[in-house]
Amino acid sequence: MCIISFLCECVHGCLQSVRRGGSWIAASFSIKVEGNMKTADILAFLYKPQIVEVWKMAEGGEKHPDVLGERERKMRDSNLPYSLRSNFTSLMRRLENRVREMETYLNQFLTIEEILRVGMIDDPRRKINMVLRYVLHRNEKEHESFMRYLIEKRYITEKDLQEFKHVPDAPEYRQLTAEDFNRPEIRRFVEKELEVTTILDYLYERYLINLEEYEEMERASSRIEQVRILLAILQRRRDDSWTSKFCYILNTFGHHRILRGMQNIKNQHHIGMQESDIPVFGSTFKLDTDHQTQIALREQSAADLNNHWQNDDHRITGTRPGCVEFMLLSGSKKACKILDKDDQEEKCRTFLQSLTSMTDVKKTLKPGQIFKIKVQMFDSSLPIVPAEKAKNMDFNLAIKICKTNLIGDLKVKVIMNLLVEHEMINQFTVAKLSETSEENLIKEYLIYLLGSSEEDKLKQVLAKARESETLQAFVDHIEQWRCVECYRKTLLTFFQNVEDEIDTKIMEKTLIGENDVPDLLTNVCIHKAENISRGDRAKLFLQYILTNENILMRFAAVFATMSKVVLTHTSCVYCSKDKSTSRPTDDTPAYTFVVEDVNGEFVVRSTEKRKNGTKFPERRHKYESFHDSVHYTRFVNGAGIGCITKERRSKLFRKYKEHAENESVQSVDNTINDEISSYDDLDGINIMTHDRHGWRKNAKDTTVVALGEKTHKVMDCEHVTKS
């Protein structure tokens, strides 16, 4: 007799016993046995309070508490192996901070491959999640053994274990059918918005998906792929009851906005957020003035700048190095449009007036000082880090970013010997690694050890590795990812892929605890996550981190550990062989202001405004150039403002001539080497000559410039005379 039939006969016998005893139970439940029901489902059902009452009345347990207690204990024991799944999420919450205490037991319970994979996870919740899934792959006897271990060690108690959680099939969640989820517009909406990881555990715990389907989504290479797998499972079920329960899960666990959005699409209602609800990032104030004032402005924190500006519509998020460009976060698109109106110049003047009132800035001001300011969109192509600080990323972080790409270049024996030599791995671990035949798993574990080691030791290992020819590519791969600007350029290149992958957890781990993050950004990206589109939040978040070096580094560490998206390295302007930095001419109009001393206070006025009927003249540099040098000399001598004399120019020429020649020779040598390295089969190199000697062939003197055919760089420059 099968277990299902046996259990059903037991229940039937209990009910008959109750009737024979003269009692009557107004039972509000019914039993429907299907061929595909699992033993766990039946046992969970039998342990419900209503069923326990049936057992009590059938056996007279209400008259014998000891008998009842013994029977309930046996029932709990028989249900213990199946309580693991129905308590999946609660067990993770209780055990995530105690998983390290369980290491000795887990080393005996898990296989070596499972131990290595668990060991490579730093996040405690993800670690215990993997442990529980490995336990669930075992048989019922091992399930029971694991649960008894948790109870004996008092990690949990029997009272903590909950019964089977029933997901209601309520009418209000039957508005969407399985067919609706196959509509292209609903699929696109769900792919854009749903964060599967937030409901995945509950879908498994409530028996909507099985363990194989759970792990298929866990192995997915991106968030969108996870959503597509889930939608495929939904289509395989083709069951409106399952769809109804899925909608219940969405609504219960923070995705009511997605549920409402799908219902609106089905009913052909417009969905979306109002413009005033979504902040906008990207407008900048670019300022040009005296050097000392620029330095003082760049040294001010974003918080101090905002305190002086006191503008509710716009918040300053930081300044770009190399110039003074204030990056603004606007409260909404409507607020951002204020900068496009006719009073833009007055708003710029008010902004400058607030800046010049800051104590450190005020010390650098002089009466008559000129300020030029432009209102424009943030130019992402310009670096945010100067060249000398670009390679500022730790080796540990660089390894985490490119870990997937390192597997092919890693030589197991060579790296393992280096780790043993520098005491970064012990012989016991080496012996354990030798027990597995999965070479890729060993490589992943060694890369994890490198990425988790101390920075100083890691530098020593990589310096030693560079001496080995077999590890040159491995070290070079790590080195190229140390450039912050290269990482930023890579994010810009794959902007849409990264934006699609960013979820609320990534935003939380990046922003929480960081200083000088605007409250408006934190509120929108994290605290109001349930009410604002994931796509809108991700775009705003990504735009912000691409302007802030510290937040960008923090994001790199979080994204490398929480995402499986593989980024292909893209060289920045500093690391690229093509050093071209040509950009379209910036024709954005600039407003010009002058600082005046009015009764001991500095006042900012526009040069375009008239005072007492006269226009403020624009201040010119005292070395203003003219086409005719004779006119220039006469002008500066007559005005008494000084000039650079011929003798002084000759002295400067003699002083710097030697240095310029040395730089020229070195540049030519480097170019020739670059040109030679550009040929696969070297039997000579090709050159092109500058065309000036062609159309000036009748000139007495001319200069011929030789360019490399491959690199288009100057290889030599010769003076040619007609004679």
XYZ file of C-alpha atoms in Angstrom:
723
model
C 0.000 0.000 0.000
C 1.415 3.448 -0.926
C 1.959 6.032 1.785
C -0.712 8.362 0.373
C -3.391 5.664 0.481
C -2.309 4.675 3.980
C -2.536 8.240 5.274
C -5.941 8.754 3.695
C -7.244 5.548 5.312
C -5.919 6.771 8.668
C -7.857 10.028 8.355
C -10.954 8.178 7.205
C -10.655 5.796 10.173
C -10.348 8.723 12.577
C -13.490 10.324 11.231
C -15.370 7.020 11.534
C -14.172 6.661 15.136
C -15.439 10.121 15.951
C -18.862 9.350 14.488
C -19.086 6.021 16.342
C -18.369 7.822 19.598
C -21.535 9.839 19.179
C -19.697 13.089 18.523
C -20.030 15.224 15.449
C -17.444 17.548 13.942
C -18.598 20.371 11.722
C -15.437 20.082 9.654
C -14.790 23.008 7.356
C -12.093 21.234 5.399
C -12.039 18.610 2.697
C -9.394 16.191 1.441
C -8.705 15.883 -2.234
C -6.088 13.254 -3.031
C -4.393 13.444 -6.392
C -1.902 11.054 -7.892
C 0.861 13.655 -7.986
C 0.552 14.802 -4.343
C 3.764 14.518 -2.372
C 4.184 12.891 1.011
C 5.374 16.214 2.430
C 2.117 17.880 1.413
C 0.033 15.142 3.064
C 2.060 15.219 6.291
C 1.901 19.001 6.440
C -1.864 18.795 6.025
C -2.221 16.168 8.750
C -0.350 18.378 11.197
C -2.884 21.200 10.900
C -4.694 22.069 14.181
C -8.059 20.896 12.797
C -6.636 17.462 11.987
C -4.949 17.217 15.389
C -8.374 17.786 16.957
C -9.711 14.876 14.903
C -6.952 12.634 16.238
C -7.702 13.747 19.799
C -11.400 13.003 19.561
C -10.847 9.720 17.720
C -8.441 8.329 20.302
C -9.870 9.956 23.393
C -6.800 12.119 23.736
C -8.776 14.969 25.230
C -9.178 12.826 28.339
C -5.513 11.775 28.517
C -3.107 14.729 28.114
C -0.036 12.477 28.385
C -1.258 10.327 25.523
C -1.985 13.442 23.502
C 1.471 14.938 24.178
C 3.215 11.730 23.130
C 1.129 11.506 19.979
C 1.836 15.147 19.062
C 5.560 14.591 19.602
C 5.512 11.613 17.250
C 3.588 13.657 14.702
C 6.180 16.458 14.878
C 9.033 13.979 14.553
C 7.473 12.403 11.491
C 7.002 15.869 9.973
C 10.535 17.094 10.852
C 12.230 16.155 7.546
C 9.574 18.089 5.618
C 9.651 21.221 7.778
C 12.910 22.365 6.139
C 11.181 23.546 2.988
C 8.152 25.099 4.695
C 10.523 27.071 6.975
C 13.074 27.946 4.286
C 13.013 31.751 4.705
C 12.697 31.744 8.507
C 15.658 29.336 8.808
C 17.782 31.682 6.696
C 16.926 34.618 8.964
C 17.756 32.640 12.112
C 20.955 31.033 10.834
C 22.596 33.722 8.679
C 24.532 35.172 11.636
C 25.448 31.750 13.063
C 26.647 29.976 9.954
C 30.293 30.268 11.047
C 29.472 28.319 14.225
C 28.262 25.453 12.038
C 31.505 25.029 10.055
C 32.685 21.873 11.849
C 29.375 20.100 11.266
C 29.106 21.303 7.663
C 32.632 20.090 6.852
C 31.418 16.579 7.691
C 27.965 16.921 6.154
C 28.901 18.509 2.786
C 31.122 17.230 -0.019
C 34.450 18.929 -0.815
C 32.953 20.616 -3.904
C 30.049 21.951 -1.840
C 32.418 23.164 0.908
C 34.500 25.099 -1.644
C 31.457 26.760 -3.222
C 30.028 27.735 0.177
C 33.442 29.038 1.259
C 33.632 31.421 -1.705
C 30.511 33.315 -0.562
C 31.111 36.200 1.851
C 27.507 37.296 2.367
C 26.110 35.265 5.345
C 22.553 35.114 3.977
C 23.645 33.841 0.573
C 25.984 31.380 2.313
C 23.252 29.785 4.466
C 20.928 29.809 1.446
C 23.383 27.617 -0.454
C 23.853 25.325 2.570
C 20.090 24.776 2.909
C 19.773 23.989 -0.795
C 22.553 21.409 -0.533
C 20.696 19.821 2.411
C 17.446 19.786 0.423
C 19.177 17.731 -2.272
C 19.745 14.954 0.309
C 17.282 12.225 1.296
C 14.662 12.424 4.064
C 16.908 10.761 6.638
C 19.607 13.400 6.149
C 16.963 16.145 6.259
C 15.873 14.887 9.654
C 19.490 14.589 10.857
C 20.192 18.206 9.880
C 17.046 19.519 11.573
C 17.808 17.573 14.763
C 21.306 19.076 14.789
C 19.809 22.588 14.632
C 17.425 21.789 17.503
C 20.111 20.134 19.660
C 22.452 23.124 19.209
C 19.508 25.417 20.025
C 19.822 27.336 16.790
C 16.068 26.777 16.546
C 13.328 25.199 18.666
C 10.467 22.960 17.622
C 8.078 25.815 18.338
C 9.874 27.927 15.727
C 8.931 25.494 12.980
C 5.814 26.531 11.136
C 3.310 24.397 9.321
C 2.811 24.245 5.588
C 1.946 27.771 4.385
C -1.144 27.837 2.227
C -1.201 30.401 -0.605
C -4.784 31.586 -1.128
C -6.356 31.437 -4.559
C -8.358 34.635 -3.999
C -10.735 36.061 -6.648
C -9.052 39.501 -6.563
C -5.841 37.919 -7.895
C -7.570 36.138 -10.779
C -7.743 39.282 -12.910
C -4.601 38.087 -14.707
C -4.519 34.723 -16.467
C -1.657 32.611 -17.770
C -2.455 33.889 -21.276
C -2.013 37.502 -20.132
C 1.600 36.811 -19.129
C 2.276 35.781 -22.725
C 1.348 39.224 -24.078
C 4.494 41.032 -25.388
C 3.753 44.334 -23.626
C 3.263 42.618 -20.246
C 6.400 40.506 -20.721
C 8.461 43.623 -21.523
C 7.072 45.426 -18.479
C 7.811 42.498 -16.139
C 11.323 42.036 -17.589
C 12.082 45.700 -16.949
C 10.700 45.914 -13.412
C 10.663 42.568 -11.578
C 13.461 41.767 -9.109
C 13.175 37.979 -8.970
C 15.600 37.543 -6.064
C 13.174 39.316 -3.709
C 10.458 36.660 -4.175
C 12.451 33.585 -5.215
C 12.702 32.096 -1.703
C 8.977 32.572 -1.088
C 8.032 30.963 -4.406
C 9.947 27.851 -3.386
C 8.772 27.847 0.232
C 5.116 28.118 -0.853
C 5.477 25.225 -3.346
C 4.996 27.352 -6.476
C 8.335 26.204 -7.920
C 10.516 23.187 -7.214
C 14.190 23.073 -6.257
C 15.400 22.459 -9.822
C 13.515 25.520 -11.084
C 14.812 27.564 -8.141
C 18.420 26.709 -8.963
C 17.904 27.300 -12.678
C 17.030 30.916 -11.839
C 19.949 31.120 -9.389
C 22.362 30.115 -12.167
C 20.989 32.726 -14.595
C 23.611 35.176 -15.853
C 21.455 38.297 -15.430
C 18.311 39.662 -13.800
C 16.424 39.710 -17.112
C 17.297 36.061 -17.762
C 15.889 35.178 -14.321
C 12.605 36.895 -15.217
C 12.423 35.062 -18.547
C 12.948 31.689 -16.851
C 10.181 32.489 -14.349
C 7.787 33.493 -17.144
C 8.636 30.264 -18.979
C 7.753 28.275 -15.834
C 4.463 30.147 -15.643
C 3.671 29.221 -19.249
C 4.491 25.563 -18.584
C 1.995 25.491 -15.711
C -0.817 26.951 -17.861
C -2.807 27.079 -14.641
C -4.826 30.148 -13.632
C -4.749 28.952 -10.026
C -0.926 29.038 -10.096
C -1.039 32.490 -11.721
C -3.392 33.728 -9.013
C -1.025 32.517 -6.285
C 1.929 34.114 -8.081
C 0.070 37.450 -8.113
C -0.616 37.013 -4.391
C 3.138 36.588 -3.774
C 3.879 39.737 -5.812
C 1.392 41.793 -3.820
C 2.433 40.396 -0.428
C 6.179 40.878 -0.832
C 6.501 44.435 -2.108
C 5.663 44.239 -5.814
C 2.109 45.598 -5.752
C 3.187 48.343 -8.192
C 4.155 45.688 -10.767
C 0.867 43.850 -10.234
C -1.077 47.080 -10.685
C 0.967 47.920 -13.788
C 0.169 44.563 -15.430
C -3.526 45.004 -14.672
C -3.432 48.494 -16.216
C -1.770 47.142 -19.367
C -4.426 44.447 -19.659
C -7.168 47.044 -19.224
C -5.358 49.378 -21.656
C -4.802 52.069 -19.037
C -1.761 54.348 -19.159
C 0.951 53.425 -16.668
C 3.905 55.443 -15.486
C 5.016 57.954 -12.903
C 4.294 61.657 -13.017
C 7.244 63.789 -14.047
C 7.269 65.554 -10.693
C 7.885 62.243 -8.906
C 11.177 61.372 -10.623
C 14.406 63.300 -9.880
C 16.664 64.314 -12.754
C 20.453 64.230 -12.789
C 22.788 65.694 -15.377
C 22.574 69.513 -15.400
C 25.767 71.348 -14.436
C 27.022 74.850 -13.686
C 30.477 75.157 -15.258
C 32.420 78.080 -13.829
C 35.618 79.842 -14.927
C 37.437 82.458 -12.848
C 40.816 83.125 -11.199
C 42.834 80.030 -10.314
C 42.940 80.593 -6.537
C 39.172 81.000 -6.364
C 38.686 77.786 -8.364
C 40.909 75.890 -5.920
C 38.929 77.242 -2.958
C 35.626 76.217 -4.571
C 36.804 72.677 -5.363
C 37.861 72.181 -1.745
C 34.322 72.794 -0.456
C 32.176 69.761 0.356
C 28.840 69.209 -1.371
C 27.067 69.641 1.989
C 28.632 73.093 2.583
C 27.830 74.216 -0.960
C 24.181 73.213 -0.551
C 23.910 74.913 2.844
C 24.972 78.217 1.282
C 22.884 77.835 -1.857
C 19.696 76.766 -0.024
C 17.816 75.803 -3.182
C 15.034 73.258 -2.691
C 14.725 72.414 -6.393
C 18.384 71.560 -7.036
C 21.068 69.865 -4.945
C 24.807 69.978 -5.701
C 26.251 66.447 -5.720
C 29.925 67.302 -6.277
C 32.496 69.022 -8.494
C 34.570 67.660 -11.358
C 38.388 67.831 -10.973
C 40.384 70.094 -13.284
C 37.675 72.746 -13.465
C 34.787 73.943 -11.345
C 31.706 72.148 -12.650
C 28.888 71.803 -10.132
C 26.779 68.706 -10.819
C 23.106 69.156 -9.956
C 20.416 66.722 -8.863
C 17.021 68.269 -9.572
C 13.947 67.351 -7.550
C 11.965 66.644 -10.719
C 11.854 67.233 -14.458
C 9.582 70.190 -13.787
C 12.167 71.745 -11.456
C 14.950 71.044 -13.951
C 13.115 73.058 -16.620
C 13.506 76.173 -14.478
C 17.099 76.406 -15.720
C 15.841 76.616 -19.316
C 13.689 79.700 -18.795
C 14.437 83.342 -19.462
C 15.540 84.043 -15.873
C 18.435 81.582 -16.193
C 21.013 84.381 -15.981
C 19.529 85.722 -12.755
C 19.559 82.234 -11.223
C 23.236 81.923 -12.147
C 23.940 85.299 -10.516
C 22.119 84.225 -7.327
C 24.087 80.985 -7.340
C 27.414 82.855 -7.653
C 26.430 85.306 -4.933
C 25.886 82.405 -2.517
C 29.237 80.843 -3.465
C 31.193 84.073 -3.000
C 29.763 84.483 0.509
C 31.611 81.346 1.692
C 34.497 82.338 3.979
C 37.286 80.402 2.224
C 36.132 81.583 -1.204
C 35.710 85.186 -0.081
C 39.389 85.388 0.892
C 40.428 84.837 -2.745
C 38.168 87.485 -4.321
C 39.320 90.820 -5.750
C 37.172 93.760 -6.884
C 36.652 93.556 -10.628
C 37.179 89.774 -10.729
C 35.387 88.141 -13.653
C 33.270 84.958 -13.428
C 32.007 83.092 -16.490
C 29.358 80.416 -16.026
C 27.621 77.983 -18.384
C 24.486 75.922 -17.797
C 24.848 72.651 -19.690
C 24.384 68.892 -19.498
C 27.054 66.789 -17.814
C 29.624 65.529 -20.346
C 30.244 61.875 -19.421
C 33.106 61.560 -21.917
C 35.323 63.803 -19.780
C 37.278 62.046 -16.981
C 36.347 62.536 -13.333
C 39.800 61.493 -12.058
C 43.119 63.125 -13.070
C 45.602 60.922 -14.957
C 48.033 60.586 -12.040
C 45.285 59.165 -9.792
C 43.488 56.988 -12.355
C 45.214 53.694 -11.434
C 43.983 53.937 -7.877
C 41.900 50.760 -7.626
C 43.100 48.058 -5.220
C 44.378 44.794 -6.681
C 41.748 42.921 -4.624
C 38.925 44.845 -6.250
C 40.424 44.522 -9.732
C 40.525 40.719 -9.289
C 36.876 40.600 -8.192
C 35.817 42.656 -11.215
C 37.578 40.475 -13.796
C 37.425 37.086 -12.008
C 35.471 35.448 -14.847
C 38.055 36.551 -17.418
C 40.981 35.363 -15.264
C 40.015 31.675 -15.279
C 41.432 31.074 -18.760
C 44.803 32.718 -17.942
C 45.346 31.068 -14.535
C 47.863 28.218 -14.172
C 46.786 26.197 -11.125
C 50.125 24.704 -10.043
C 52.092 27.935 -10.465
C 49.582 30.069 -8.543
C 49.166 27.447 -5.829
C 52.946 27.320 -5.287
C 53.039 31.115 -5.005
C 50.212 31.088 -2.448
C 51.970 28.416 -0.379
C 55.261 30.323 -0.601
C 53.623 33.505 0.733
C 51.624 31.592 3.394
C 48.280 32.537 1.870
C 47.097 28.916 1.769
C 47.946 25.993 4.071
C 48.790 22.406 3.167
C 45.455 21.132 4.519
C 43.564 23.287 1.995
C 45.937 22.187 -0.770
C 45.184 18.561 0.104
C 41.440 19.263 0.074
C 41.683 20.943 -3.328
C 43.471 17.895 -4.708
C 40.429 15.765 -3.803
C 38.267 17.415 -6.467
C 38.621 16.845 -10.188
C 36.770 20.048 -11.184
C 39.610 22.234 -12.454
C 37.423 25.313 -12.974
C 36.210 25.067 -9.368
C 39.831 24.990 -8.153
C 40.619 28.046 -10.306
C 37.589 29.907 -8.947
C 38.667 29.142 -5.381
C 42.263 30.299 -5.975
C 41.005 33.534 -7.556
C 38.717 33.987 -4.538
C 41.717 33.579 -2.193
C 43.682 36.186 -4.161
C 40.777 38.635 -4.133
C 40.267 38.189 -0.374
C 43.915 38.491 0.674
C 45.699 41.490 2.184
C 46.716 44.115 -0.360
C 50.427 44.070 0.585
C 50.724 40.289 0.298
C 48.799 40.339 -2.954
C 51.242 42.867 -4.425
C 54.125 40.551 -3.519
C 52.427 37.559 -5.146
C 51.642 39.463 -8.350
C 55.170 40.891 -8.512
C 56.492 37.328 -8.301
C 53.909 36.125 -10.824
C 55.042 38.757 -13.327
C 58.442 37.043 -13.439
C 56.772 33.891 -14.780
C 56.117 33.866 -18.526
C 53.069 31.631 -18.043
C 51.357 34.245 -15.836
C 52.103 37.417 -17.825
C 48.607 37.548 -19.351
C 47.066 36.834 -15.927
C 48.855 39.782 -14.276
C 48.275 42.133 -17.236
C 44.547 41.391 -17.070
C 44.442 42.423 -13.411
C 46.590 45.503 -14.012
C 44.343 46.947 -16.722
C 41.296 46.808 -14.425
C 43.049 48.902 -11.757
C 42.240 52.073 -13.701
C 39.147 53.798 -12.300
C 38.558 55.644 -15.574
C 38.716 52.375 -17.558
C 36.050 50.879 -15.284
C 33.938 54.017 -15.686
C 34.391 53.934 -19.473
C 33.321 50.268 -19.460
C 30.127 51.113 -17.552
C 29.376 53.891 -20.044
C 29.952 51.492 -22.956
C 27.616 48.858 -21.485
C 25.303 51.378 -19.799
C 22.024 49.654 -20.741
C 23.232 46.172 -19.699
C 24.373 47.485 -16.313
C 21.182 49.508 -15.819
C 19.062 46.398 -16.530
C 21.000 44.461 -13.877
C 20.840 46.991 -11.021
C 18.249 46.137 -8.374
C 17.306 47.581 -4.986
C 19.792 45.397 -3.064
C 22.707 46.668 -5.171
C 21.602 50.269 -4.613
C 21.234 49.709 -0.863
C 24.664 48.130 -0.400
C 26.290 50.906 -2.456
C 24.663 53.963 -0.869
C 23.959 52.996 2.757
C 26.735 54.236 5.041
C 28.386 56.488 2.437
C 28.932 60.152 3.318
C 27.738 63.109 1.231
C 25.114 61.078 -0.660
C 22.150 63.421 -1.322
C 19.073 62.544 0.749
C 16.932 62.962 -2.356
C 18.883 60.201 -4.108
C 18.701 57.814 -1.124
C 14.969 58.405 -0.667
C 14.170 57.734 -4.306
C 16.480 54.757 -4.879
C 15.872 52.953 -1.565
C 13.151 54.282 0.728
C 10.537 54.790 -2.015
C 11.503 51.686 -3.981
C 7.994 50.195 -3.836
C 6.435 53.258 -5.474
C 8.950 54.161 -8.194
C 9.945 52.170 -11.263
C 13.083 50.042 -10.931
C 14.232 51.285 -14.343
C 13.914 54.959 -13.355
C 15.714 54.378 -10.064
C 18.506 52.380 -11.711
C 19.117 55.054 -14.365
C 19.282 57.852 -11.779
C 21.560 55.756 -9.541
C 23.940 54.864 -12.386
C 24.136 58.455 -13.636
C 25.096 59.576 -10.135
C 27.817 57.001 -9.427
C 29.500 57.795 -12.765
C 30.272 61.295 -11.435
C 31.674 60.339 -8.018
C 34.967 58.459 -7.662
C 34.377 57.151 -4.115
C 30.835 55.917 -4.794
C 32.020 54.402 -8.089
C 34.648 52.317 -6.242
C 32.042 51.192 -3.723
C 29.666 50.215 -6.527
C 32.431 48.252 -8.279
C 32.909 46.083 -5.164
C 29.159 45.504 -4.721
C 28.419 44.839 -8.397
C 31.323 42.381 -8.705
C 29.943 40.192 -5.888
C 26.181 40.522 -6.459
C 25.960 40.375 -10.250
C 26.961 37.712 -12.773
C 27.153 40.139 -15.701
C 30.573 39.885 -17.387
C 31.983 43.258 -18.469
C 34.445 43.525 -21.361
C 37.293 45.928 -20.579
C 37.163 49.258 -22.422
C 40.228 51.521 -22.318
C 39.854 55.111 -21.147
C 41.472 58.169 -22.718
C 44.506 57.717 -20.429
C 45.108 54.041 -21.269
C 43.997 53.985 -24.901
C 46.616 53.911 -27.661
C 44.496 56.459 -29.470
C 45.162 59.641 -27.502
C 42.790 61.720 -29.593
C 40.657 63.951 -27.383
C 38.912 65.972 -30.097
C 35.338 66.892 -29.223
C 32.663 69.029 -30.840
C 33.060 72.729 -30.197
C 31.145 73.808 -27.115
C 28.849 76.594 -28.289
C 26.864 76.818 -25.038
C 26.442 80.532 -24.210
C 28.338 81.726 -21.144
C 27.072 84.369 -18.743
C 29.703 86.839 -17.549
C 29.626 88.396 -14.088
C 31.872 90.818 -12.227
C 32.527 91.107 -8.485
C 32.230 94.617 -7.032
C 33.114 95.908 -3.587
C 30.032 97.682 -2.205
C 30.571 99.076 1.295
C 33.000 96.302 2.174
C 30.806 93.503 0.789
C 31.341 91.677 -2.490
C 28.351 91.892 -4.828
C 28.014 89.869 -8.046
C 26.612 91.788 -11.023
C 26.043 90.802 -14.627
C 28.224 92.523 -17.235
C 25.185 92.599 -19.521
C 23.171 94.723 -17.105
C 23.558 98.487 -17.182
C 24.277 100.644 -14.183
C 23.722 104.393 -14.451
C 23.261 103.995 -18.206
C 26.690 102.419 -18.841
C 27.598 98.840 -19.565
C 30.252 97.078 -17.523
C 33.261 96.532 -19.780
C 34.544 92.987 -20.093
C 37.967 92.741 -18.518
C 40.764 91.817 -20.909
C 44.092 90.158 -20.194
C 46.984 92.600 -20.045
C 48.874 90.564 -22.664
C 46.101 90.773 -25.260
C 47.604 89.770 -28.631
C 47.347 91.718 -31.886
C 48.067 90.622 -35.449
C 50.880 93.156 -35.874
C 53.728 92.768 -33.370
C 54.850 96.378 -34.010
C 51.421 97.683 -33.039
C 51.519 95.420 -29.997
C 54.886 96.809 -28.864
C 53.794 100.415 -29.366
C 50.535 99.799 -27.536
C 52.000 98.171 -24.429
C 54.857 100.682 -24.215
C 52.462 103.594 -24.525
C 50.055 102.134 -21.974
C 52.866 101.249 -19.591
C 51.493 97.769 -18.927
C 54.669 95.873 -19.765
C 55.463 93.361 -22.495
C 57.667 90.367 -23.245
C 60.751 91.869 -24.931
C 62.749 90.267 -27.741
C 65.707 89.747 -25.395
C 63.545 87.947 -22.855
C 62.040 85.742 -25.561
C 65.552 84.797 -26.732
C 66.586 83.951 -23.185
C 63.539 81.716 -22.715
C 64.253 80.043 -26.071
C 67.845 79.205 -25.097
C 66.722 77.935 -21.702
C 64.078 75.501 -22.977
C 65.618 74.546 -26.348
C 67.591 71.582 -24.984
C 64.592 70.169 -23.098
C 62.325 70.533 -26.127
C 64.857 68.758 -28.364
C 65.175 65.873 -25.894
C 61.401 65.461 -25.751
C 61.220 65.556 -29.549
C 63.877 62.849 -29.963
C 62.216 60.647 -27.326
C 58.816 61.089 -28.982
C 60.202 60.076 -32.401
C 61.895 56.979 -30.923
C 58.657 55.894 -29.239
C 56.703 56.413 -32.454
C 59.133 54.305 -34.508
C 58.859 51.491 -31.937
C 55.046 51.704 -32.020
C 55.060 51.565 -35.823
C 57.379 48.535 -35.873
C 55.178 46.676 -33.362
C 52.122 47.265 -35.588
C 53.392 44.861 -38.272
C 52.900 41.091 -37.989
C 55.549 40.192 -40.598
C 58.263 42.814 -40.350
C 60.408 43.278 -43.452
C 60.215 47.067 -43.349
C 57.785 49.842 -42.493
C 55.745 52.200 -44.666
C 55.586 55.953 -44.222
C 53.491 58.833 -45.497
C 54.850 62.344 -45.933
C 53.137 65.548 -45.030
C 51.749 67.178 -48.170
C 53.053 70.703 -47.529
C 56.208 70.074 -49.566
C 53.965 69.273 -52.549
C 52.062 72.513 -52.809
C 55.020 74.581 -51.593
C 57.582 73.015 -53.928
C 58.723 76.419 -55.187
C 59.347 77.758 -51.690
C 62.946 78.418 -50.672
C 62.503 76.579 -47.348
C 59.975 73.980 -46.313
C 59.508 71.256 -43.688
C 58.788 67.626 -44.601
C 57.052 65.508 -41.952
C 57.078 61.679 -42.126
C 54.091 59.823 -40.617
C 53.837 56.101 -39.839
C 51.337 54.361 -42.140
C 49.807 52.331 -39.281
C 49.954 54.766 -36.358
C 49.712 58.109 -38.222
C 52.194 59.501 -35.701
C 55.169 61.746 -36.504
C 58.298 59.634 -37.133
C 60.627 62.390 -38.318
C 60.684 66.022 -39.348
C 63.286 67.437 -41.776
C 64.042 70.946 -42.996
C 64.436 71.042 -46.808
C 65.800 73.979 -48.824
C 65.374 74.654 -52.524
C 69.112 74.619 -53.124
